[in-house]
CSV table of C-alpha atoms in Angstrom, one decimal:
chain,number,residue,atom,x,y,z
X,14,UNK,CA,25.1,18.1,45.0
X,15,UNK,CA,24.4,21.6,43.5
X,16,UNK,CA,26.7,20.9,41.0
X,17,UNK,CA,25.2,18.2,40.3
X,18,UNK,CA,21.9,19.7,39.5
X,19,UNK,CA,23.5,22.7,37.8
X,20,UNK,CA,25.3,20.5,35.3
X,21,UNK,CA,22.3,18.5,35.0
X,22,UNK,CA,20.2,21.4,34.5
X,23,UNK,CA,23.0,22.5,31.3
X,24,UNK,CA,21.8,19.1,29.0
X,25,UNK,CA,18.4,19.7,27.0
X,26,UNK,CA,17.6,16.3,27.2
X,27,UNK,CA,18.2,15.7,31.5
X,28,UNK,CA,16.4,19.5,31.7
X,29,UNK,CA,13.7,18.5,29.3
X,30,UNK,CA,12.6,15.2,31.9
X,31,UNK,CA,13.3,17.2,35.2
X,32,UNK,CA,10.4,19.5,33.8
X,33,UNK,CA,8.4,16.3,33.0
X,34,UNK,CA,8.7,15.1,36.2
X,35,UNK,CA,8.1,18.3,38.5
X,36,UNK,CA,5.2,19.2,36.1
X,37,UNK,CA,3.6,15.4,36.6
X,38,UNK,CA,4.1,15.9,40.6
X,39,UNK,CA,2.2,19.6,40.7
X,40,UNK,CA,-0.7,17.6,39.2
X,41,UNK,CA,-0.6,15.0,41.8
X,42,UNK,CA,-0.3,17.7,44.7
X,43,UNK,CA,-3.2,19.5,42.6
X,44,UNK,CA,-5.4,16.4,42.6
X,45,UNK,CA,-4.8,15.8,45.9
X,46,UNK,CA,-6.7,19.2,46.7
X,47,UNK,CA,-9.4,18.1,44.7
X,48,UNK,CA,-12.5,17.2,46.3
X,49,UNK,CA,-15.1,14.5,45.8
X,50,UNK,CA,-18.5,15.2,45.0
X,51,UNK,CA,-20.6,15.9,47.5
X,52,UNK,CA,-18.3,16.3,50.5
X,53,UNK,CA,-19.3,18.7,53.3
X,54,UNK,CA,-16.0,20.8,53.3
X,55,UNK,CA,-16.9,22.9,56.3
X,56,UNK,CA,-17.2,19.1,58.2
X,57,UNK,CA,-14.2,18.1,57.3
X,58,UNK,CA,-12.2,20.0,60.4
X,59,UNK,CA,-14.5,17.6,62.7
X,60,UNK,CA,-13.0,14.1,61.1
X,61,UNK,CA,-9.5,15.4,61.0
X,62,UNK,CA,-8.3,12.5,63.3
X,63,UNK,CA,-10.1,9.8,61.2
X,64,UNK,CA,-6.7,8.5,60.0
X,65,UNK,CA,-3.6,8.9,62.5
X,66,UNK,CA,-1.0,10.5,61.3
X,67,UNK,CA,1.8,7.6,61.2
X,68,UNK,CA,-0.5,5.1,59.3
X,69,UNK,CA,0.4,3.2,55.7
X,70,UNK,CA,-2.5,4.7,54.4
X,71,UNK,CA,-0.8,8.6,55.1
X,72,UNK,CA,2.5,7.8,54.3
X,73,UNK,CA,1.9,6.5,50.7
X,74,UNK,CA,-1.1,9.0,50.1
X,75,UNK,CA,0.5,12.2,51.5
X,76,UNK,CA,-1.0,12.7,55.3
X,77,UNK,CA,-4.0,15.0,55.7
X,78,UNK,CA,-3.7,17.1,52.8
X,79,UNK,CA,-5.3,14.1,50.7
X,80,UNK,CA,-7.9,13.1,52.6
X,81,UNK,CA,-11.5,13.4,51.0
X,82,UNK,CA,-9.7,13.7,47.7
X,83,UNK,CA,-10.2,12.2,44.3
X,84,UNK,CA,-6.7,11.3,44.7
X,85,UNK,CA,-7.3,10.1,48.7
X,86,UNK,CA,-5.9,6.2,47.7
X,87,UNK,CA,-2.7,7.6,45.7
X,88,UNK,CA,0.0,5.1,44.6
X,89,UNK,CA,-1.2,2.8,47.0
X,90,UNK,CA,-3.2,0.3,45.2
X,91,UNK,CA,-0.7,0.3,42.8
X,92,UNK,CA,2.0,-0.3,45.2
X,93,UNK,CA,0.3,-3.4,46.7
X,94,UNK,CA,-0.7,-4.8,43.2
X,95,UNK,CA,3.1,-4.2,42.1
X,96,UNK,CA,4.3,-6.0,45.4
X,97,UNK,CA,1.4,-9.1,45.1
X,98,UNK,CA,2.7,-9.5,41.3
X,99,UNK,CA,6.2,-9.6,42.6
X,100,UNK,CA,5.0,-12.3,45.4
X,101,UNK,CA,3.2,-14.5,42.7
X,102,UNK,CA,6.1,-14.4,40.2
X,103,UNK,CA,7.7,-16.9,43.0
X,104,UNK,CA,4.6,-18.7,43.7
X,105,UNK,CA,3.3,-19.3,39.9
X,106,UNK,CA,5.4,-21.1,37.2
X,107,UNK,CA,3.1,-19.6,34.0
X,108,UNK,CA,4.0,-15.9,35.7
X,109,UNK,CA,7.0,-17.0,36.5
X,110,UNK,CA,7.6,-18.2,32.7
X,111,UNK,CA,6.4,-14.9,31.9
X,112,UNK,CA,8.9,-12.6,33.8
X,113,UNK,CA,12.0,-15.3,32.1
X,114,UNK,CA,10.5,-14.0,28.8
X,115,UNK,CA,12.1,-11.1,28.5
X,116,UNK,CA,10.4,-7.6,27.1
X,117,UNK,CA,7.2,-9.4,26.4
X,118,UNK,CA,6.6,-10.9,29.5
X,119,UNK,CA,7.4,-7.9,31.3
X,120,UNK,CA,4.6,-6.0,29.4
X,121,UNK,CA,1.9,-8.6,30.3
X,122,UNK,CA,3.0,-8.3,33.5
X,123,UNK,CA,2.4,-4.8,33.4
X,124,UNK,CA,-1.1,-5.4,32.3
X,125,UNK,CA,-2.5,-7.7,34.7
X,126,UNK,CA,-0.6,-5.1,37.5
X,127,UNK,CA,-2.8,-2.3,36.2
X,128,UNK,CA,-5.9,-4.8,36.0
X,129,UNK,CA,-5.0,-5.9,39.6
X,130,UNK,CA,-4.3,-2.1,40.8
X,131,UNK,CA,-8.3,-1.3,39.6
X,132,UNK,CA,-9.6,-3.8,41.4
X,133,UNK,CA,-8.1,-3.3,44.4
X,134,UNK,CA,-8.9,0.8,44.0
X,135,UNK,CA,-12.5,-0.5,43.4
X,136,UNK,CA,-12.4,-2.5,46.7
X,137,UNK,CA,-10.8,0.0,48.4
X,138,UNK,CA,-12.8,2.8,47.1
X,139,UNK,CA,-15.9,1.2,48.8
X,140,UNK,CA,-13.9,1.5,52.3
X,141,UNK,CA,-12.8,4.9,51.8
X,142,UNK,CA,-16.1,6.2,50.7
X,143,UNK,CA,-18.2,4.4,53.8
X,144,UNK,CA,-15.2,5.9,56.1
X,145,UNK,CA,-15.9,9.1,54.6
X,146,UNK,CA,-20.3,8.4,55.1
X,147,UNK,CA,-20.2,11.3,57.6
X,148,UNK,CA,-18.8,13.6,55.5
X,149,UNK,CA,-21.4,13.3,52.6
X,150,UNK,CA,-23.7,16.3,52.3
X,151,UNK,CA,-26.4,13.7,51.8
X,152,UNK,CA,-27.4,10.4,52.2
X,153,UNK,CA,-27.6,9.4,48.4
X,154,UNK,CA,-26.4,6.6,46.7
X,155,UNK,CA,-25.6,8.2,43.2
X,156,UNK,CA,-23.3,10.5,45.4
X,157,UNK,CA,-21.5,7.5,47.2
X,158,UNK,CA,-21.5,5.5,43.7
X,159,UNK,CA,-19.9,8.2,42.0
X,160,UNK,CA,-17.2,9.0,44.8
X,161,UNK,CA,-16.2,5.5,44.5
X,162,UNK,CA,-16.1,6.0,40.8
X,163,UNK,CA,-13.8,9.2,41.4
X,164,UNK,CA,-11.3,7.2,43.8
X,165,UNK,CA,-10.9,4.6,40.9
X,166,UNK,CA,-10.4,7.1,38.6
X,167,UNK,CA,-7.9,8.8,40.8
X,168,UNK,CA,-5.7,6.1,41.5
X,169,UNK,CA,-5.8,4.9,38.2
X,170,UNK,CA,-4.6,8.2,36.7
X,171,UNK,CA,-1.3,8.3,39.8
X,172,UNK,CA,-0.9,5.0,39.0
X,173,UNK,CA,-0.7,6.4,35.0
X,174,UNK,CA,1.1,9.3,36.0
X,175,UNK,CA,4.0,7.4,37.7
X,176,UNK,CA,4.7,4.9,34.3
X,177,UNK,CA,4.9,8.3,32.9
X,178,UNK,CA,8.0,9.5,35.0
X,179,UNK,CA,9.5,5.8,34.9
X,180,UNK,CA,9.2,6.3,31.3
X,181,UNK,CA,9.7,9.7,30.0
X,182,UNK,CA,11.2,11.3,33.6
X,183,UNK,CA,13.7,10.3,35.9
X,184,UNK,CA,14.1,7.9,38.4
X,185,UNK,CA,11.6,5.6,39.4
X,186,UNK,CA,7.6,6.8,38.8
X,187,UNK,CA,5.9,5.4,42.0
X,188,UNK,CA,8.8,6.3,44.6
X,189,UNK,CA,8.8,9.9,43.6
X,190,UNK,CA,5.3,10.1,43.9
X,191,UNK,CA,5.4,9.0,47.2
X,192,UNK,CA,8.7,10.9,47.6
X,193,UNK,CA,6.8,14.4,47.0
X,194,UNK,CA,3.4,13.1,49.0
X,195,UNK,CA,5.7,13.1,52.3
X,196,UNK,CA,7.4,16.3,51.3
X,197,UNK,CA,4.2,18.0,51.6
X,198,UNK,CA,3.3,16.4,54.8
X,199,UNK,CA,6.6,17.8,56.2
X,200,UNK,CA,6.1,21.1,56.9
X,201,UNK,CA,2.8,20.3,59.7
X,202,UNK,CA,5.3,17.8,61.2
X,203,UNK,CA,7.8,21.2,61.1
X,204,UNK,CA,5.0,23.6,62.7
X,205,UNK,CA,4.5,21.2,65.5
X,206,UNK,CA,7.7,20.9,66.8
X,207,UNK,CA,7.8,25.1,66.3
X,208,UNK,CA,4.5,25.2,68.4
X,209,UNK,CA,6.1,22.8,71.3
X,210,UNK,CA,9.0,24.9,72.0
X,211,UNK,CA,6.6,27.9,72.1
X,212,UNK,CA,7.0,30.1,75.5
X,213,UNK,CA,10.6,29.9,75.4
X,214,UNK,CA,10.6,27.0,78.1
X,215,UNK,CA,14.5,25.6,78.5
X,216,UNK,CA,12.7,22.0,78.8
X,217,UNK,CA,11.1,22.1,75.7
X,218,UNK,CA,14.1,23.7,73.7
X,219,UNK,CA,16.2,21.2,75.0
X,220,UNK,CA,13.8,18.6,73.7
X,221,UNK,CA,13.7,19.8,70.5
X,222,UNK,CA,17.4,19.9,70.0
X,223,UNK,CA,17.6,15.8,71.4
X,224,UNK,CA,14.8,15.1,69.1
X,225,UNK,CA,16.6,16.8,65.9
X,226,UNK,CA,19.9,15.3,67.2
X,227,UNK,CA,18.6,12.1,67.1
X,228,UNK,CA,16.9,12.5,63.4
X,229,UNK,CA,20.1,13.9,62.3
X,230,UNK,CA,21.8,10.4,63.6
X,231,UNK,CA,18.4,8.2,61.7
X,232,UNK,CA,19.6,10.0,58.8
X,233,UNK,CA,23.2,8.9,58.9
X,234,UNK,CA,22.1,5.5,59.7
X,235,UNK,CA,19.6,4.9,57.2
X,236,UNK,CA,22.2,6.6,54.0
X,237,UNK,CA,25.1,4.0,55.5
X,238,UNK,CA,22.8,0.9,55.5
X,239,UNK,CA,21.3,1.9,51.9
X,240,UNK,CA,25.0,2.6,50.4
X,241,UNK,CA,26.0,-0.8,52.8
X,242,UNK,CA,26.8,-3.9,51.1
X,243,UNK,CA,28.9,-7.2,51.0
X,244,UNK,CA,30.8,-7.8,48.2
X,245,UNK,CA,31.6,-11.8,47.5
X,246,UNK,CA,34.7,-12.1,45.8
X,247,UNK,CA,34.1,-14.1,42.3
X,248,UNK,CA,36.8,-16.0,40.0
X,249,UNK,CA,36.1,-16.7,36.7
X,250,UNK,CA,38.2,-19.8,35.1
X,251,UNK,CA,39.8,-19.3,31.5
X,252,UNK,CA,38.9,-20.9,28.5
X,253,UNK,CA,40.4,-21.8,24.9
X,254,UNK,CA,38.8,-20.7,21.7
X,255,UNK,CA,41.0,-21.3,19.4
X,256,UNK,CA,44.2,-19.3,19.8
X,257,UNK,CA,42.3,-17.0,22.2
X,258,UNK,CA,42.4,-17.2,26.1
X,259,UNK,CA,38.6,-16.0,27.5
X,260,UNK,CA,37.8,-15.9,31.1
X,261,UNK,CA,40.3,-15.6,33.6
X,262,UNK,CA,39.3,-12.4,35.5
X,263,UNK,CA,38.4,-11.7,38.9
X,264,UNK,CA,35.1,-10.1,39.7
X,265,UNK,CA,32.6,-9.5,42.8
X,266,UNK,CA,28.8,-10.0,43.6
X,267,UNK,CA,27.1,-7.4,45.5
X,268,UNK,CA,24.8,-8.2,48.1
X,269,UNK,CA,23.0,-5.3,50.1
X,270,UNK,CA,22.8,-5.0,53.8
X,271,UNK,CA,19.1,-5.0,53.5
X,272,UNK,CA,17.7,-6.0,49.9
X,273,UNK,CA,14.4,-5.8,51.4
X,274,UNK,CA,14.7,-2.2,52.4
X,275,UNK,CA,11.0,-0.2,53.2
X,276,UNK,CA,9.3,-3.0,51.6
X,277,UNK,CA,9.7,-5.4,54.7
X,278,UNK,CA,8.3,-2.2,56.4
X,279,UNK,CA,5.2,-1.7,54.7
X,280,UNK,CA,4.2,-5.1,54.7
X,281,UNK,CA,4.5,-5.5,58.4
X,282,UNK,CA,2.1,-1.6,58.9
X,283,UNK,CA,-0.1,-3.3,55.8
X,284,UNK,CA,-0.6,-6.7,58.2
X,285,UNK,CA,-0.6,-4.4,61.5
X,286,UNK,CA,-3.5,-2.6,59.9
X,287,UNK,CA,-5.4,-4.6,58.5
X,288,UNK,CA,-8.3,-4.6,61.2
X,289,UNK,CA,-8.3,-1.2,61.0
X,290,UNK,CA,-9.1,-1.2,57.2
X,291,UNK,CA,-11.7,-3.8,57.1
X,292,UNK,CA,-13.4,-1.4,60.3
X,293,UNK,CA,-14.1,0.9,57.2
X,294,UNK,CA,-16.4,-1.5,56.1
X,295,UNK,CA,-18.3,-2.6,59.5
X,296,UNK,CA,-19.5,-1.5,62.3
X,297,UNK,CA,-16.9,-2.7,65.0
X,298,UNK,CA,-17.6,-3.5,68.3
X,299,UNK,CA,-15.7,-2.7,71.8
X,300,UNK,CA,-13.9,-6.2,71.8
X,301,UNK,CA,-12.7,-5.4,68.1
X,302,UNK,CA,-12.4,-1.7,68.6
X,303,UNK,CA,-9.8,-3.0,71.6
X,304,UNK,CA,-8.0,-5.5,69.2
X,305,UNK,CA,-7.6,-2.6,66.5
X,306,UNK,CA,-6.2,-0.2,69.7
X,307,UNK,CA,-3.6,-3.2,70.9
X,308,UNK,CA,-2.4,-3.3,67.2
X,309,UNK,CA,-1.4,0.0,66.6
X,310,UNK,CA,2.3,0.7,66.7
X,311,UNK,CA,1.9,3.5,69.4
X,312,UNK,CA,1.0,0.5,71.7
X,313,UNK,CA,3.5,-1.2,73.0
X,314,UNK,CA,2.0,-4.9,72.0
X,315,UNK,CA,1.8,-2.9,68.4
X,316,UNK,CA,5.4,-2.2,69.0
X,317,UNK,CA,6.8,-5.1,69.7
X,318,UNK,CA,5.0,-7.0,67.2
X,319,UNK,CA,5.5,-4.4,64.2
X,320,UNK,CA,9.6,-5.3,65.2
X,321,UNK,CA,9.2,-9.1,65.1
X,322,UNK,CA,7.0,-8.4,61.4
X,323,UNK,CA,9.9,-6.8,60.4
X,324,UNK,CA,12.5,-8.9,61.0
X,325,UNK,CA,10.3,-11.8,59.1
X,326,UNK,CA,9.2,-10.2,56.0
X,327,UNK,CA,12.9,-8.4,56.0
X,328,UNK,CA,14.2,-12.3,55.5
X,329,UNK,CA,11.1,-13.3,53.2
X,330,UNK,CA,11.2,-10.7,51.0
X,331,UNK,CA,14.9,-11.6,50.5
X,332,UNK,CA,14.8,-15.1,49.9
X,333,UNK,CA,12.4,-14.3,46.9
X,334,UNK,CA,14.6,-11.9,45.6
X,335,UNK,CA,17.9,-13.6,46.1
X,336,UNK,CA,18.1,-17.0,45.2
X,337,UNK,CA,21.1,-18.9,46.1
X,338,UNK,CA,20.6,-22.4,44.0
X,339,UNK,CA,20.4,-20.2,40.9
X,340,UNK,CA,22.7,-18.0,41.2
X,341,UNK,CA,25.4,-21.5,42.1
X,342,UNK,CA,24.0,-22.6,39.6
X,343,UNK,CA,24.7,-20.2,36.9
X,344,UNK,CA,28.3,-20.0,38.3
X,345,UNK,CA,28.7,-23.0,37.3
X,346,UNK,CA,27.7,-23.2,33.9
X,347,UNK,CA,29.6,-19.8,33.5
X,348,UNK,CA,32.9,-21.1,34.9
X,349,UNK,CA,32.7,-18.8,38.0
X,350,UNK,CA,33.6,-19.8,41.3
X,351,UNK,CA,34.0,-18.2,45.0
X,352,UNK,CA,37.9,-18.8,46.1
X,353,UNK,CA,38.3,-21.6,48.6
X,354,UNK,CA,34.8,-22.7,47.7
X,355,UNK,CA,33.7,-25.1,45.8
X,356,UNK,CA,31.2,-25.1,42.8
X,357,UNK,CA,27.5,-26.0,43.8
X,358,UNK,CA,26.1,-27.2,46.8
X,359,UNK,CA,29.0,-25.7,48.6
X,360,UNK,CA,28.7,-22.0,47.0
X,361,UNK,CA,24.9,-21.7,47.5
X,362,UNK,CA,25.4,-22.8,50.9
X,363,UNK,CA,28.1,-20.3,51.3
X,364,UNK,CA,26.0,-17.4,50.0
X,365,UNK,CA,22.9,-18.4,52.1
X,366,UNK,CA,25.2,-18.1,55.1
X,367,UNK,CA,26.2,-14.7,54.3
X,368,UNK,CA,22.6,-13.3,53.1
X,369,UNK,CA,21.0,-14.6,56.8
X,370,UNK,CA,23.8,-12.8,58.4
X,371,UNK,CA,23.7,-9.4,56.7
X,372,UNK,CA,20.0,-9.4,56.2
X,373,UNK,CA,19.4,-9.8,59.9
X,374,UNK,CA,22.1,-7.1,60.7
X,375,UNK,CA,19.9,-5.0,58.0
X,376,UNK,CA,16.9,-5.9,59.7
X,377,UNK,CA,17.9,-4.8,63.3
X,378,UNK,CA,18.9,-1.2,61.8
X,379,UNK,CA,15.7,-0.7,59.6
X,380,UNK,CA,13.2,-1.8,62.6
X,381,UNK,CA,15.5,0.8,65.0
X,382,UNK,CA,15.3,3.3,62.5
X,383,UNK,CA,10.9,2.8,62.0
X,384,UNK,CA,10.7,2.8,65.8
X,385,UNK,CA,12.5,6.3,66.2
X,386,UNK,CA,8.9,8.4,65.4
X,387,UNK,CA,7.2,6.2,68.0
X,388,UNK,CA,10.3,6.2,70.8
X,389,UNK,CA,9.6,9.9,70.4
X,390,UNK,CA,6.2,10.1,70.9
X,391,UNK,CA,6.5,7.7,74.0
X,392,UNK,CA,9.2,10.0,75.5
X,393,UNK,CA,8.2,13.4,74.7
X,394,UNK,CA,4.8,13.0,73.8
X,395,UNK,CA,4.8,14.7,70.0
X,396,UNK,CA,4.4,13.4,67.1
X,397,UNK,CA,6.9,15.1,64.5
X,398,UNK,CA,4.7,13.6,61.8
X,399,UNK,CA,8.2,12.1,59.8
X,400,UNK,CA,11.1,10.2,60.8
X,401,UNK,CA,11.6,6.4,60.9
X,402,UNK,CA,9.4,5.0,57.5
X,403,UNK,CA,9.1,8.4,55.7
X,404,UNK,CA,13.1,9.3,56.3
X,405,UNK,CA,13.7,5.8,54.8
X,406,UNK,CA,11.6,6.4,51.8
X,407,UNK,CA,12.6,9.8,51.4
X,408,UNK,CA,16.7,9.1,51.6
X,409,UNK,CA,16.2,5.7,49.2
X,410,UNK,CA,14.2,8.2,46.3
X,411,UNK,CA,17.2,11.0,46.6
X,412,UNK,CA,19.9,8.4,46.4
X,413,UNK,CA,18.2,6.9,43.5
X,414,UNK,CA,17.8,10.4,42.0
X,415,UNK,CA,21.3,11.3,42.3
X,416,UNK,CA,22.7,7.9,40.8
X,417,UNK,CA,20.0,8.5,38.0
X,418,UNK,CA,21.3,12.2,37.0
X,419,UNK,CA,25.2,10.6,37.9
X,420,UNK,CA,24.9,7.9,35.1
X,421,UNK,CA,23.3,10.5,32.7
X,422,UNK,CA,25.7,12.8,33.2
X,423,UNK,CA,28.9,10.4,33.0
X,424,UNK,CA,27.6,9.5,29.4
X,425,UNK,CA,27.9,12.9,28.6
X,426,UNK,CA,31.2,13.2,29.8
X,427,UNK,CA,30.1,15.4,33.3
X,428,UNK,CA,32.0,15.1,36.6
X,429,UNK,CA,28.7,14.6,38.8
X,430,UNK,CA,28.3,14.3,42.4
X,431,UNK,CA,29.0,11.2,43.7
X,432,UNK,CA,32.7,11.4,41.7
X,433,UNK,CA,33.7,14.4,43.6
C-alpha cells in the first residue's frame, strides 16, 4: 500500500487532490475546536458524560472533541437528509422521475438535499443548544439564538466541505469526513486501554491482548464481507445486423454480501435513539428516563433489539436498492439471460432467492461485528471507544480510497496496490 501512495504521490494531478482533501479535513478538525458563543469552557469538564461515547451522534460528529462546537452536528444532518432523499426516491414517482433523468435530475436532487440538510440542522440545532443550556455563561436568548444560528452554519459549511472532496478530491466527501472524525477519537479509546493495563497486573495484560486479538479478527471479518460478493453468471444471446454477429458473450452480475453495509447500522442506533434525542428538548421524567436507559445498546433489551433492527433495515435497505423485476426485466429486453433459467418471472424470482440468502448471511456478520464494542464492555468492563460501527466505517472509507487512487493510477499506466 506504500507503493501505492508513493506512485500516487508522483502524478501532479492525484498529488494536487490529496492536498485538497487533507487541507479540507484540517479545517473540519479545526472547526471542531471551535467554540460557540457564549459557552462556559471551564464547565465543560462537568458535562463531559452528556453524550456516551458509543452513540450515532459521536460516531458521525467525531466523539468529545466536538462537543460544544460550531461544528458539534457535523455530516450528520446531511447524512440523514442524503439517506431520507434516497428512501423517497422509492416512495415518490415525481422524485423518482427525477433520479431516471439523468445529470439534471441528479442536481435537483442535490438541491432539495441541501434544503432538507438545513432544516433538519435548524431542528436539531434547537436540541443541541437546550442540551448544551447548562453550559451557557448566561441565560440570554440572543446567545441561545445565535448558537443555533452557528450550528446551522456549521453543518451547512461540512456539509459544503464534503461536495468539495467528492468533487475536486478523492473518494467520497461525506465518508472521509466521518472517516477523519473517528480517527481523532481513536487515540482516547488508545489511552484507555494503556491506563487499564497500568500496574503491570498479568490479568489486565492478558485482557488487553484478548481484546486486541479479537479486533484484529473484526477487522478480517469486516475487509472479507466488504470485498465478499456473488457473482450471477449472465448469457447474452447473439444478434444479426446485417453481415455482423452482436451479442453472444458471457458476463456476470455482482451482488454484495451486504449492499446495505453501515447504513442498516445507523438506522437501527438512529431509531434506538431517538428518545434520547427528543429528551434534548423536554424535561423527561423517571418512567421515560427508564425507557431511554432500556434502549441503549449497553442494555441487554438495547442489545437484542439493536440486532433484530439490523437484520430488518439490512433486508429493507436492500430491496430498495436492488430490484429484481427491473433488473429481469431489462435482461430481457437486452437479450440476457441466467443459464438454466428462464427469462422473467423466473429470473427475478431466481435473484430474489439469492439476495434474501446472502443478505441475511451479510446481516448476521455486520450485527456480530457492531456488537464486538459492547461484548467487550460487558466482559471486561472498558469501553475501547472504537470497534464494531467505527471499524466498519473506517475499513469501507480506506477500501474506497485505495480503489479510487487504483483506477487513477491504472489510467496512467501505474501498477497500484491491489494488482500486486
Amino acid at each position: 500500500m506504500l507503493k501505492l501512495f508513493i506512485n500516487a504521490w508522483k502524478v501532479k494531478e492525484i498529488r494536487a487532490k490529496l492536498l485538497y482533501t487533507l487541507l479540507i479535513l484540517a479545517i473540519v478538525r479545526l472547526g471542531a475546536h471551535i467554540a460557540l458563543p457564549g459557552i462556559d469552557l471551564v464547565s465543560i469538564k462537568a458535562g463531559q458524560e452528556m453524550f456516551g461515547s458509543g452513540t450515532l451522534y459521536n460516531i458521525i460528529a467525531g466523539g468529545y472533541n466536538s462537543r460544544f462546537s460550531i461544528f458539534s452536528m457535523g455530516i450528520g444532518p446531511y447524512i440523514t437528509a442524503s439517506i431520507i432523499m434516497q428512501l423517497l426516491t422509492v416512495a415518490i414517482p415525481k422524485i423518482e422521475q427525477l433520479h431516471k433523468e439523468g445529470e439534471a435530475g441528479r442536481k435537483k436532487i442535490t438541491t432539495y438535499t441541501r434544503y432538507l440538510t438545513i432544516a433538519l440542522s435548524a431542528i436539531q440545532g434547537i436540541g443541541v443548544t437546550a442540551s448544551y443550556s447548562s453550559m451557557f455563561l448566561s441565560d440570554s436568548i440572543f446567545l441561545k439564538i445565535a448558537s443555533v444560528i452557528c450550528l446551522v452554519a456549521g453543518s451547512s459549511f461540512v456539509m459544503w466541505m464534503a461536495e468539495q472532496i467528492t468533487q475536486k478530491g478523492l473518494s467520497n466527501g461525506s465518508s472521509m469526513i466521518i472517516f477523519v472524525n473517528i480517527v481523532s477519537n481513536m487515540p482516547s479509546g488508545i489511552s484507555a486501554l494503556v491506563s487499564y493495563s497500568q500496574g503491570g497486573d498479568p490479568v489486565s495484560i492478558l485482557k488487553i491482548i484478548a481484546i486486541l486479538l479479537i479486533l484484529v479478527v473484526d477487522l478480517v471479518f469486516i475487509v472479507y464481507i466488504n470485498q465478499g460478493e456473488r457473482r450471477i453468471p449472465v448469457q447474452y444471446s447473439t444478434k444479426m445486423g446485417g453481415r455482423r454477429t452482436f451479442g453472444g458473450q458471457g458476463s456476470f452480475m455482482p451482488i454484495k454480501v451486504n449492499t446495505a453495509g453501515v447504513i442498516a447500522i445507523i438506522f437501527a442506533l438512529s431509531l434506538l435513539q431517538f428518545p434520547e434525542v427528543l429528551s434534548q428538548f423536554v424535561t423527561p421524567g423517571a418512567t421515560y428516563q427508564k425507557v431511554i436507559e432500556v434502549l441503549s445498546i449497553s442494555h441487554p433489551v438495547g442489545a437484542v433489539l439493536y440486532v433484530i433492527l439490523i437484520l430488518f433495515f439490512s433486508y429493507f435497505y436492500t430491496s430498495i436498492v436492488i430490484n429484481p423485476n427491473e433488473i429481469a426485466e431489462n435482461m430481457k429486453k437486452n437479450g440476457g439471460f441466467i443459464p438454466g433459467i428462464r427469462p422473467g418471472q423466473p429470473t427475478s424470482a431466481f435473484i430474489t432467492r439469492v439476495v434474501n440468502r446472502i443478505t441475511l448471511i451479510g446481516a448476521i456478520v455486520f450485527a456480530c461485528v457492531a456488537m464486538v464494542p459492547i461484548v467487550l464492555q460487558w466482559v471486561f468492563g472498558l469501553n475501547v471507544g472504537f470497534g464494531g460501527t467505527t471499524l466498519i466505517i473506517v475499513v469501507g472509507v480506506c477500501l474506497d480510497l485505495v480503489k479510487s487512487l487504483e483506477s487513477q493510477l491504472l489510467m496512467r499506466h501505474y501498477k497500484g496496490f491491489l494488482q500486486n
